[in-house]
mmCIF file of C-alpha atoms in Angstrom:
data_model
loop_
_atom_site.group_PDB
_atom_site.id
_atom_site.type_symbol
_atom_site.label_atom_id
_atom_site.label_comp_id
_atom_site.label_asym_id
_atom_site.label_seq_id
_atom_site.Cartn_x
_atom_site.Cartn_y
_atom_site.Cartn_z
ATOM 1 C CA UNK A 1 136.326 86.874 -56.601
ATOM 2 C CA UNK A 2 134.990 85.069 -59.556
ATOM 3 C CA UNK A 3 134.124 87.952 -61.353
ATOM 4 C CA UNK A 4 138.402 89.351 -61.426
ATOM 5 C CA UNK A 5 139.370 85.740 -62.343
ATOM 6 C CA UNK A 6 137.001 86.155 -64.858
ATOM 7 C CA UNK A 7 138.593 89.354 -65.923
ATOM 8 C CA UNK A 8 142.107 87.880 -65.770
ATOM 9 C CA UNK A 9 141.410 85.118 -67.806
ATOM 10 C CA UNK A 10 140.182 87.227 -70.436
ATOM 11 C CA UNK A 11 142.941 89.632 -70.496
ATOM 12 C CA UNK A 12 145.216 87.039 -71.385
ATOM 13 C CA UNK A 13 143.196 85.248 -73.309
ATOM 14 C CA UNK A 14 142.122 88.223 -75.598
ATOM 15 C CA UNK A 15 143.585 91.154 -77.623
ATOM 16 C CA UNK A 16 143.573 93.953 -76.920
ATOM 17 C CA UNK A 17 143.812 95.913 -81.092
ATOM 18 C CA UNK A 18 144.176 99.395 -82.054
ATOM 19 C CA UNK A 19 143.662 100.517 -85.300
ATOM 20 C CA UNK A 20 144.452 103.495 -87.534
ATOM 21 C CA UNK A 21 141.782 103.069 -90.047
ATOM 22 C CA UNK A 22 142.765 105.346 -92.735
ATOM 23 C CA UNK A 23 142.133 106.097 -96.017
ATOM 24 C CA UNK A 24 145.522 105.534 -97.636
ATOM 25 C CA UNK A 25 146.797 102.527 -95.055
ATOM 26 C CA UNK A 26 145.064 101.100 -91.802
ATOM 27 C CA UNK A 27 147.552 100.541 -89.757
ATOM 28 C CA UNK A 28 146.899 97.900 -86.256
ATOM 29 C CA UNK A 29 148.642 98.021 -82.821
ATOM 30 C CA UNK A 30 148.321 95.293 -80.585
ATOM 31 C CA UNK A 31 148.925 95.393 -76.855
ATOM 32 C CA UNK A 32 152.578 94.223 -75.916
ATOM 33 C CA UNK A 33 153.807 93.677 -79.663
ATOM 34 C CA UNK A 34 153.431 97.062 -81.189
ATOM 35 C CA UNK A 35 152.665 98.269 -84.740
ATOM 36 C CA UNK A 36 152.348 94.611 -86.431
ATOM 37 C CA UNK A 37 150.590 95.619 -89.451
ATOM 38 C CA UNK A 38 150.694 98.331 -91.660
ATOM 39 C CA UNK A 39 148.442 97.423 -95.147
ATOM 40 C CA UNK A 40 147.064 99.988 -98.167
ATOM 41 C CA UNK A 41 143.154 99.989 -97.307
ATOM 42 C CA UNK A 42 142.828 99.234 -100.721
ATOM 43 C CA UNK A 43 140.178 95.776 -101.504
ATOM 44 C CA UNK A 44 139.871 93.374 -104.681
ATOM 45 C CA UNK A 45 136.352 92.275 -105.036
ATOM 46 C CA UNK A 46 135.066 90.076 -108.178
ATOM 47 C CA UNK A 47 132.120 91.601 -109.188
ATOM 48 C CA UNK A 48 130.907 88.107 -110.591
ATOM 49 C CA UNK A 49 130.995 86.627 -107.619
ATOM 50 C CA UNK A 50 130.898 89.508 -105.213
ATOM 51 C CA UNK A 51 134.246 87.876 -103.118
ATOM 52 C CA UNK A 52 136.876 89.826 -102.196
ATOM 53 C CA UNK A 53 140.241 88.477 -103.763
ATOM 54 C CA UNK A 54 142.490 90.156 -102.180
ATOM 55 C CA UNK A 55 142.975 92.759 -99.735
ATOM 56 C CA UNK A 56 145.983 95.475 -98.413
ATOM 57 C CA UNK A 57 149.060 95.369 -100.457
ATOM 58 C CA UNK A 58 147.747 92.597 -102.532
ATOM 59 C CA UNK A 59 145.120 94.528 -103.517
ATOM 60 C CA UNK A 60 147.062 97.787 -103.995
ATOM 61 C CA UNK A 61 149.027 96.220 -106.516
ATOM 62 C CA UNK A 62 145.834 95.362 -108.659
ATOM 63 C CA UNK A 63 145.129 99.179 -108.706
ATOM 64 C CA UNK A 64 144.607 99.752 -112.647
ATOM 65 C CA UNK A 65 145.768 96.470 -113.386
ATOM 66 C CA UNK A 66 142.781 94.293 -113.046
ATOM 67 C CA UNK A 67 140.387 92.867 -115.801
ATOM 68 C CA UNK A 68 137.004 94.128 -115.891
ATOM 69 C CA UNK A 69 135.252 91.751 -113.555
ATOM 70 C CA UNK A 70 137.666 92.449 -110.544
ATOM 71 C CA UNK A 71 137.564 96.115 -108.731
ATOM 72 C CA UNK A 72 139.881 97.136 -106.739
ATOM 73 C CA UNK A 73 138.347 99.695 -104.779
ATOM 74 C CA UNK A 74 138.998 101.781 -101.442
ATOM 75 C CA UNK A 75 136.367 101.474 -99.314
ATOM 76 C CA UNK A 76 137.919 104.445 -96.894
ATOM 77 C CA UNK A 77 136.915 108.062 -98.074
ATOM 78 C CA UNK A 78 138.051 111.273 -96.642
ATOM 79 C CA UNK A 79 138.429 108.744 -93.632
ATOM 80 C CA UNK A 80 135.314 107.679 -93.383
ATOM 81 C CA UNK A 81 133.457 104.548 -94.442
ATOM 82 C CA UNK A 82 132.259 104.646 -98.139
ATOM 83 C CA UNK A 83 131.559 100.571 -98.620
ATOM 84 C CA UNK A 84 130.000 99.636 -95.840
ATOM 85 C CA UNK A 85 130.706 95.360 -96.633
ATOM 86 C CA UNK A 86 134.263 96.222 -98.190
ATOM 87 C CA UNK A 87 135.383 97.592 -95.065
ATOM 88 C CA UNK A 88 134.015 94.850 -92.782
ATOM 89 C CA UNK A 89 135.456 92.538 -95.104
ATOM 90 C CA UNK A 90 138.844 94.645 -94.530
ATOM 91 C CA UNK A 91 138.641 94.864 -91.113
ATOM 92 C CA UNK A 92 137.862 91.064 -90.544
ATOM 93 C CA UNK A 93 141.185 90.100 -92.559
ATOM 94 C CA UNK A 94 143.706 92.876 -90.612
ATOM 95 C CA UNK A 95 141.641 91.633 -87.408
ATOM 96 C CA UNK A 96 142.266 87.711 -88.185
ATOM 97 C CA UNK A 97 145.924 88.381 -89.048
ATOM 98 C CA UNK A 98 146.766 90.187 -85.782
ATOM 99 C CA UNK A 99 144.955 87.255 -83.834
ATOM 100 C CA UNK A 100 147.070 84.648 -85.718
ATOM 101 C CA UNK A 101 150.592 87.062 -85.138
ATOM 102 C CA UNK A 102 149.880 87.091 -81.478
ATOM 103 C CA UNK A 103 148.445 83.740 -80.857
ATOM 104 C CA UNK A 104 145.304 84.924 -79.083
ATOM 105 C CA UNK A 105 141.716 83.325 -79.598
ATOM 106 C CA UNK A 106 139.044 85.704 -78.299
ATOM 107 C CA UNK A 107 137.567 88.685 -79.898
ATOM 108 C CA UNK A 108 139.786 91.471 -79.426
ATOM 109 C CA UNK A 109 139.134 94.776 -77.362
ATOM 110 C CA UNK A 110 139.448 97.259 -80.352
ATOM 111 C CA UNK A 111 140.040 101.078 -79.804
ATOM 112 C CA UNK A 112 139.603 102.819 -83.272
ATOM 113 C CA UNK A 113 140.723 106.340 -84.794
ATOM 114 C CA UNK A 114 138.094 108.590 -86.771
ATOM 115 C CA UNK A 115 138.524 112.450 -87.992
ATOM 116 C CA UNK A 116 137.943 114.950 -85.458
ATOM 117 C CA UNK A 117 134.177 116.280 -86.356
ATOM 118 C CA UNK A 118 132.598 113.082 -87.790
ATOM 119 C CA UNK A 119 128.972 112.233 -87.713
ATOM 120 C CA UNK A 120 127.062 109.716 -85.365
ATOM 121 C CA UNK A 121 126.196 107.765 -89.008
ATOM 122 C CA UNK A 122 129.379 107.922 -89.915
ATOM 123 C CA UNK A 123 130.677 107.089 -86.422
ATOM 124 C CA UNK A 124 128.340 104.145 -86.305
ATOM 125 C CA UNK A 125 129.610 102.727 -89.687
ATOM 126 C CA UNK A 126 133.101 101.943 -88.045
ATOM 127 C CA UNK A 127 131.632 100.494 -85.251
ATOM 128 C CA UNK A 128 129.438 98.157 -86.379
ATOM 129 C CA UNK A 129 132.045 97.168 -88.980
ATOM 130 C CA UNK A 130 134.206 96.804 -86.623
ATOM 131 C CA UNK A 131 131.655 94.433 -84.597
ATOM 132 C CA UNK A 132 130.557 92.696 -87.246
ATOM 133 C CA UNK A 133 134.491 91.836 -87.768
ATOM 134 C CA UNK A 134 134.553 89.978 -84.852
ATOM 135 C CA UNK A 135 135.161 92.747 -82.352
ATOM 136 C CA UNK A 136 133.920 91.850 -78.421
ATOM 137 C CA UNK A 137 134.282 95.393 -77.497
ATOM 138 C CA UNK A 138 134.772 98.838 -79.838
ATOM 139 C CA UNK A 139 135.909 102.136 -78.782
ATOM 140 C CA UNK A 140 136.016 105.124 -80.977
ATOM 141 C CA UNK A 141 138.954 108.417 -80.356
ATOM 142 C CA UNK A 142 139.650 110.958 -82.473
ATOM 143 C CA UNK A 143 142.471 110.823 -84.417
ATOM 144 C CA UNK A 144 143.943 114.087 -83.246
ATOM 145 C CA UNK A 145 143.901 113.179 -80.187
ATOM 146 C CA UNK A 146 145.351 109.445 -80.793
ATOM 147 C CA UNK A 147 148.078 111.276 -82.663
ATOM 148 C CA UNK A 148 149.012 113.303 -79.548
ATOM 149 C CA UNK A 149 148.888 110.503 -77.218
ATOM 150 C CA UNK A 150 151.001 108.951 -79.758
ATOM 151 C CA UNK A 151 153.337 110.733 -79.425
ATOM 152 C CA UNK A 152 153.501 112.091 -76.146
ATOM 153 C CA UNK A 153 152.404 115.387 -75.642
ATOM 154 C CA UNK A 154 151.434 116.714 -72.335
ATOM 155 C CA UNK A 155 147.450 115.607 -73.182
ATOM 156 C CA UNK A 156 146.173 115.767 -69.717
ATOM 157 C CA UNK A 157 147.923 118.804 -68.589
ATOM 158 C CA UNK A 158 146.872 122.347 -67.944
ATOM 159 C CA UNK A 159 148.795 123.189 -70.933
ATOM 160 C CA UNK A 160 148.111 124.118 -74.691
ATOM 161 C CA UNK A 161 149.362 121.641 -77.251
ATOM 162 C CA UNK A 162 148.770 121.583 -81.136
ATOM 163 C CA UNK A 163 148.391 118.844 -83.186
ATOM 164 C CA UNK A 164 148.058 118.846 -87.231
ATOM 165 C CA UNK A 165 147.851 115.130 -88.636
ATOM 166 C CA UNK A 166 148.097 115.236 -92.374
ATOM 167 C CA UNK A 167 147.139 111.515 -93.615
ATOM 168 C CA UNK A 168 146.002 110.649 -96.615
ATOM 169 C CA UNK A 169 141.670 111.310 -96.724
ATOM 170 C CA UNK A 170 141.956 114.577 -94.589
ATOM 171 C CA UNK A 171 144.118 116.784 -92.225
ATOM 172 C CA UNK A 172 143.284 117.098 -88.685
ATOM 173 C CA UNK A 173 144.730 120.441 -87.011
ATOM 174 C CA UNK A 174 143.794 120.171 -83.263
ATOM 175 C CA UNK A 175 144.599 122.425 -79.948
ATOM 176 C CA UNK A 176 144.141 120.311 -76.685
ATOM 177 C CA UNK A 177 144.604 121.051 -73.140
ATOM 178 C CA UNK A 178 143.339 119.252 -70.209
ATOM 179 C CA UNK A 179 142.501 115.846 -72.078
ATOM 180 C CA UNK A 180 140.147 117.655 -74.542
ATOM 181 C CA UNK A 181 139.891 119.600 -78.143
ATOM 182 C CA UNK A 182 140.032 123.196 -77.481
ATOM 183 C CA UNK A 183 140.049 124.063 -81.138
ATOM 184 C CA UNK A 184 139.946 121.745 -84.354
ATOM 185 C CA UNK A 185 139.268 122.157 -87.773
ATOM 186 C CA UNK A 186 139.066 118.949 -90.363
ATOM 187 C CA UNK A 187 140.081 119.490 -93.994
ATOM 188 C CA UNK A 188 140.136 117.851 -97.447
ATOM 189 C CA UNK A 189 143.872 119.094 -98.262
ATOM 190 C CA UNK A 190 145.708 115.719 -97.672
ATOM 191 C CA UNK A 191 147.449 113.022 -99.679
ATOM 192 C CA UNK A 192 145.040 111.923 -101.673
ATOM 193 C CA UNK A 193 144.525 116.095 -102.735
ATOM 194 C CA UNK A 194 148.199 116.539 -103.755
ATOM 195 C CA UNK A 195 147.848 112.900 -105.552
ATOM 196 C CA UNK A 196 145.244 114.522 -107.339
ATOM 197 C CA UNK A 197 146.890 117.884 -108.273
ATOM 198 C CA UNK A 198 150.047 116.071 -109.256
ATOM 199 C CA UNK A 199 147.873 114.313 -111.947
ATOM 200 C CA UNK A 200 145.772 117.123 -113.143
ATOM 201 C CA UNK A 201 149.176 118.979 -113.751
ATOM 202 C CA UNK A 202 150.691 116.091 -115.588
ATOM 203 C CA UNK A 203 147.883 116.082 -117.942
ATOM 204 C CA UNK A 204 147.752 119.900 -118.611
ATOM 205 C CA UNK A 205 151.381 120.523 -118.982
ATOM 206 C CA UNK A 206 152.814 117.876 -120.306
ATOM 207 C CA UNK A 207 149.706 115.751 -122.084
ATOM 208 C CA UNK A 208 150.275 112.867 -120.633
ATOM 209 C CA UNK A 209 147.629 110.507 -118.367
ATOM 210 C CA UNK A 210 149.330 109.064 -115.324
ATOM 211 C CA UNK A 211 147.343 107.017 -112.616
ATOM 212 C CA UNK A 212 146.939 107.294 -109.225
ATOM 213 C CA UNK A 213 150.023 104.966 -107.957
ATOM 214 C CA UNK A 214 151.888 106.642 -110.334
ATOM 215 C CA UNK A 215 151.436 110.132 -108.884
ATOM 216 C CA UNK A 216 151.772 109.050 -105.352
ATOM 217 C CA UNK A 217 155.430 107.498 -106.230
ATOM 218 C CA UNK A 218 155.949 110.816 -107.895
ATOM 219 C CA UNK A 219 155.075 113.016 -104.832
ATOM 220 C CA UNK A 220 157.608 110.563 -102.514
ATOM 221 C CA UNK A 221 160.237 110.774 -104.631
ATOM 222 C CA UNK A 222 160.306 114.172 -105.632
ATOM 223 C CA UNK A 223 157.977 116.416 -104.233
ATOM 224 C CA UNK A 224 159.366 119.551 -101.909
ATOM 225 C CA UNK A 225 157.833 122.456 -101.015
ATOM 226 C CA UNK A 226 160.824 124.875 -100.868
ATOM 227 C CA UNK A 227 163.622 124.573 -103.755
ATOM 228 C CA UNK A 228 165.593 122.015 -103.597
ATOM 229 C CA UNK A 229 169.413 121.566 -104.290
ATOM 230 C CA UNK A 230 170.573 119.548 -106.511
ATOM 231 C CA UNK A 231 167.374 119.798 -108.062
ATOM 232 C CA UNK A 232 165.038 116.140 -107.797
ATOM 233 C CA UNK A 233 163.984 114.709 -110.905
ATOM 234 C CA UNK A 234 161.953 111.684 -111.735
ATOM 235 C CA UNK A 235 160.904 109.617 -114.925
ATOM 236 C CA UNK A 236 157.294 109.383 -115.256
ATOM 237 C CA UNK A 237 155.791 106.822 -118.055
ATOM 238 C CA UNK A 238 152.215 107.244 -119.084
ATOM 239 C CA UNK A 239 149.283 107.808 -122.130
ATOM 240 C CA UNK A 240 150.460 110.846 -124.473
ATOM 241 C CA UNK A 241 146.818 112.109 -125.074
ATOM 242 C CA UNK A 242 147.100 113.447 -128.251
ATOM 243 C CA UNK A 243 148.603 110.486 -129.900
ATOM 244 C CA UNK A 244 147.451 108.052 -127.329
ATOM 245 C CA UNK A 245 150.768 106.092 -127.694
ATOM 246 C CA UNK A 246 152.809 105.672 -124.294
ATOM 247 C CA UNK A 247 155.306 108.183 -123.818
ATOM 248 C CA UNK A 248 158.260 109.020 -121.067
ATOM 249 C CA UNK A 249 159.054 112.367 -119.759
ATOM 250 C CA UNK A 250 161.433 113.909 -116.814
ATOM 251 C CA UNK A 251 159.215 115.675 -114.162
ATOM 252 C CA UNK A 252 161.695 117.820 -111.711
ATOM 253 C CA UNK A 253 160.388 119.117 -108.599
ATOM 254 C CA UNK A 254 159.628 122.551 -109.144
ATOM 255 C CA UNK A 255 156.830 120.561 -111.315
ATOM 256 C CA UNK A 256 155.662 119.006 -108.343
ATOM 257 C CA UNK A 257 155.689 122.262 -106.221
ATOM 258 C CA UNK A 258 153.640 123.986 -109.004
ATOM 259 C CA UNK A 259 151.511 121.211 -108.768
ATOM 260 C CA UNK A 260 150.629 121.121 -105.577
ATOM 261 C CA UNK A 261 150.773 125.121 -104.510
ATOM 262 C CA UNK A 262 147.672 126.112 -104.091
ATOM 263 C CA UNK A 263 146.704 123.045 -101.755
ATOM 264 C CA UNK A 264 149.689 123.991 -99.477
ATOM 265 C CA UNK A 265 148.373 127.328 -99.633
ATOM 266 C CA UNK A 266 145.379 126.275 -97.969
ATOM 267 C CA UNK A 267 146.784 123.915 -95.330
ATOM 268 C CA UNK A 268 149.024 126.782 -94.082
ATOM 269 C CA UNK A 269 145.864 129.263 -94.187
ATOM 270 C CA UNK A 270 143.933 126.411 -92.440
ATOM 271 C CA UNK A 271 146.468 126.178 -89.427
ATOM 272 C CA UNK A 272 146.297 130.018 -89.459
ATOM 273 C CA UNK A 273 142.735 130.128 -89.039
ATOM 274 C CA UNK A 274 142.616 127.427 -85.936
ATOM 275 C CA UNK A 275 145.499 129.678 -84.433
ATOM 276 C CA UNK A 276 143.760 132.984 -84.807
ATOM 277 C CA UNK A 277 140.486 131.455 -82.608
ATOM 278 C CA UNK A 278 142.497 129.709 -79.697
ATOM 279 C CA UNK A 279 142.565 131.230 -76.346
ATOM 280 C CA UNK A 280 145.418 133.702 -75.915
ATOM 281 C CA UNK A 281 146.726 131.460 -73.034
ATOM 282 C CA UNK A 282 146.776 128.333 -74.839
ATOM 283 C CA UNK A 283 148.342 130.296 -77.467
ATOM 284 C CA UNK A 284 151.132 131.391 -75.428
ATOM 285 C CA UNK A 285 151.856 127.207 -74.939
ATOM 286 C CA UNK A 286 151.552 126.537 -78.302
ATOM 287 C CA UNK A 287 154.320 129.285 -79.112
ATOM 288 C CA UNK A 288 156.503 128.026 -76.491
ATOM 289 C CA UNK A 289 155.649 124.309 -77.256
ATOM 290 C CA UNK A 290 155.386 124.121 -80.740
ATOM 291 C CA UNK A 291 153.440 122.941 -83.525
ATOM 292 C CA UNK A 292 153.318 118.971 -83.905
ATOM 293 C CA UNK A 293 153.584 117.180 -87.349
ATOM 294 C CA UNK A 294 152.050 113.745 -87.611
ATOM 295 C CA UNK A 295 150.656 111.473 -90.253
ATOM 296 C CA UNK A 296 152.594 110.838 -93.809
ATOM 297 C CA UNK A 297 152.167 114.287 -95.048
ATOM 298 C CA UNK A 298 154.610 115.374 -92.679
ATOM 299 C CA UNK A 299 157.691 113.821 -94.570
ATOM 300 C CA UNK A 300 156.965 116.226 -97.525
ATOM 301 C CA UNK A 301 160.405 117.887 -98.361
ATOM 302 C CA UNK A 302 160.607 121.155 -97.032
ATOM 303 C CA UNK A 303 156.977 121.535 -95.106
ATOM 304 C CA UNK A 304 158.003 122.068 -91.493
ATOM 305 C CA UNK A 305 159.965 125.035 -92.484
ATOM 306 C CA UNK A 306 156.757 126.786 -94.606
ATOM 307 C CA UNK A 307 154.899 126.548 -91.958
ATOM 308 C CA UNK A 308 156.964 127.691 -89.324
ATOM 309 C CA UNK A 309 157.609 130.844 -91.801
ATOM 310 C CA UNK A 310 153.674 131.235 -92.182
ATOM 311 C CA UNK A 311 152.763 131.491 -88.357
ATOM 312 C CA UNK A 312 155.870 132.047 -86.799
ATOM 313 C CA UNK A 313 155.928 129.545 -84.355
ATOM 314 C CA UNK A 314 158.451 126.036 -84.553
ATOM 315 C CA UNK A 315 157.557 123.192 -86.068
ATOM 316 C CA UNK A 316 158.536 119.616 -85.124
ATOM 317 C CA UNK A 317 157.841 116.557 -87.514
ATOM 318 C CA UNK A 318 157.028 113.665 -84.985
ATOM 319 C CA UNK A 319 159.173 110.357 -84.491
ATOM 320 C CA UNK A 320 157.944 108.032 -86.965
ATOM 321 C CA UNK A 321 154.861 110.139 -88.110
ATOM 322 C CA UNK A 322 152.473 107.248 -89.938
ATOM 323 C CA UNK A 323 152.458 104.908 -87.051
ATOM 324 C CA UNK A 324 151.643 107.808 -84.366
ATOM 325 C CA UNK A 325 147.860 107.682 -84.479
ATOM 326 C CA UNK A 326 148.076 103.486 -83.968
ATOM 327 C CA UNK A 327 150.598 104.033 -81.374
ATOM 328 C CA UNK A 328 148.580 106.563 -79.259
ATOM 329 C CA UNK A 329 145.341 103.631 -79.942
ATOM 330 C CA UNK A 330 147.894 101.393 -78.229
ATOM 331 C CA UNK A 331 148.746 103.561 -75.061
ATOM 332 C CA UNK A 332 144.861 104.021 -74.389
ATOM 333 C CA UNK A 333 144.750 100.043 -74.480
ATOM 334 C CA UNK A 334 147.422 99.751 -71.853
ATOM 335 C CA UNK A 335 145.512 102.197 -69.306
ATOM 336 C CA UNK A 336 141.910 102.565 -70.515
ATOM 337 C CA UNK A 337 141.125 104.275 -67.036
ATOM 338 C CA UNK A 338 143.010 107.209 -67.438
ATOM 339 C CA UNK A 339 141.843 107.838 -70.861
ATOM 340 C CA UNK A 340 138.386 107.017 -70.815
ATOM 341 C CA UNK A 341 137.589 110.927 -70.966
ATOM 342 C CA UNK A 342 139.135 111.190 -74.365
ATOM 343 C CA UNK A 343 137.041 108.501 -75.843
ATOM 344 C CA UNK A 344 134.047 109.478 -77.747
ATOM 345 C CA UNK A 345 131.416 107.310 -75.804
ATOM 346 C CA UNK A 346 127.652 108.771 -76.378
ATOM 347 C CA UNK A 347 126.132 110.274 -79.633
ATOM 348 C CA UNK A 348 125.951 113.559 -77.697
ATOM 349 C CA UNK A 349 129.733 113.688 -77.433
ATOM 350 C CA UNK A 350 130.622 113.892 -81.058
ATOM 351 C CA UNK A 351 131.219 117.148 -82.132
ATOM 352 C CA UNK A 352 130.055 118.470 -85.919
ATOM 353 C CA UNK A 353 132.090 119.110 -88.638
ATOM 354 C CA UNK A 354 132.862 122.672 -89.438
#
């Protein structure tokens, strides 16, 4: 008797926190409010000092802009932990400011979302961060799978579902059936690759060094990957290499498609290749069902329809595509029973990286 007062006491007394720790923006769910925050994982640290100054869109806004004793630095790579005290300190702030939006006191209940395939060091990085950011209790699920919870597919079912969620660190194209990952494959190609490409182009075609923001705002705005009509055109401002004085130039997007070609060229071979090895009878689902776009990269201009070309099956770009991997950490909060077989719980569990 004591023991489920005890347990209702701390239900309502605690949160219950999901969070999309990613490597562009960690987004956190909390049980009965929804998506409440959505910040860069970007963090300010003063390397005099070795306090952090600022963190989420604070920080993001420092990016390139800071004076030489104050980094801002992501401590998220390919969507794993690459600052170990960064992201605690990161974690600890979104943590804090979900407690004081929902009025709760106790250490939340925390279900987190990794890449499909990482390893138990890398797996034990989040946790402990987690922990360590004042965390009574940490789960870990693959984001795939969050993503498809997220946005309700038939999970649990006898039936063959595929998942590819494009963030910004790495792309995660997943089969599942019966509350498991058939076949998976993780890869580099994300939003953080096409930032890249965008400003490797800039620099070769048109001499000019742009930064990172700047070629992120570029691929939103502008970026398609099948022509586009009118044509989209942006203004770009940057460092004219050979003179070194600033200079402004019009990039169109046929720029941005040359840019970032050969990356979309492997994503589509990439969902090809996780295709070709699933069962034939999962297969047949998956044609009748659908591919599922989640994740930011799924707004590019034009994608859906490439890749429904490439494999000739149809695509559909998920309701509200960033927030689905939080969303899906959310629904296992509300009925951790019935997903507790989805949840990577021993080091035995966690698959490898292919």
């Amino acid at each position: 008797m004591f023991k489920n007062i005890k347990a209702k006491i701390l239900k309502l007394t605690s949160n219950e926190i999901g969070i999309d720790l990613g490597t562009a923006n960690t987004l956190v769910y909390v049980s009965g409010r929804g998506v409440i925050i959505n910040e860069p994982s970007v963090v300010a640290v003063n390397q005099k000092t070795g306090r952090v100054v600022a963190v989420g869109a604070q920080a993001k806004a420092m990016l390139g802009r800071t004076p030489g004793h104050i980094v801002a630095v992501r401590p998220i790579v390919d969507g794993v932990i690459s600052d170990f005290e960064v992201t605690e300190e990161m974690l600890s702030y979104l943590i804090k400011k979900a407690e004081e939006l929902s009025k709760k006191m106790l250490g939340p209940k925390v279900v987190v979302g990794v890449p499909y395939g990482v390893t138990n060091v890398e797996r034990r990085a989040v946790r402990d961060a987690a922990r360590n950011a004042g965390a009574r209790e940490v789960h870990i699920i693959e984001e795939p799978m969050a993503a498809a919870i997220g946005i309700r597919l038939p999970v649990r079912e006898a039936t063959g579902s595929m998942i590819v969620d494009i963030g910004g660190g790495t792309t995660d194209i997943a089969v599942i059936s019966l509350g498991g990952i058939v076949r998976a494959k993780n890869l580099k190609v994300a939003g953080d690759k096409l930032n890249s490409d965008i400003m490797s182009y800039i620099r070769n075609e048109f001499k000019i060094l742009i930064g990172e923001k700047t070629a992120e705002d570029l691929k939103i705005a502008i970026a398609s990957v099948v022509e586009h009509k009118p044509a989209l055109e942006a203004a770009i401002r940057g460092r004219d290499l050979v003179t070194g004085l600033p200079r402004e130039v019009i990039v169109t997007d046929s720029d941005i498609r040359e840019a970032i070609g050969p990356s979309i060229d492997t994503f589509l071979e990439s969902v090809k290749e996780v295709l070709e090895t699933t069962p034939p009878e999962i297969l047949a689902d998956v044609m009748r069902n659908g591919i599922h776009l989640a994740g930011g990269g799924a707004l590019i201009r034009g994608l859906p329809e490439v890749l429904s070309n490439y494999v000739g099956i149809p695509v559909h770009v998920a309701d509200d595509p960033l927030t689905a991997v939080a969303r899906g950490a959310g629904i296992i909060l509300e009925d951790m029973e019935i997903f507790d077989e989805m949840l990577i719980q021993n080091e035995d569990e966690l698959p490898t990286r292919k």
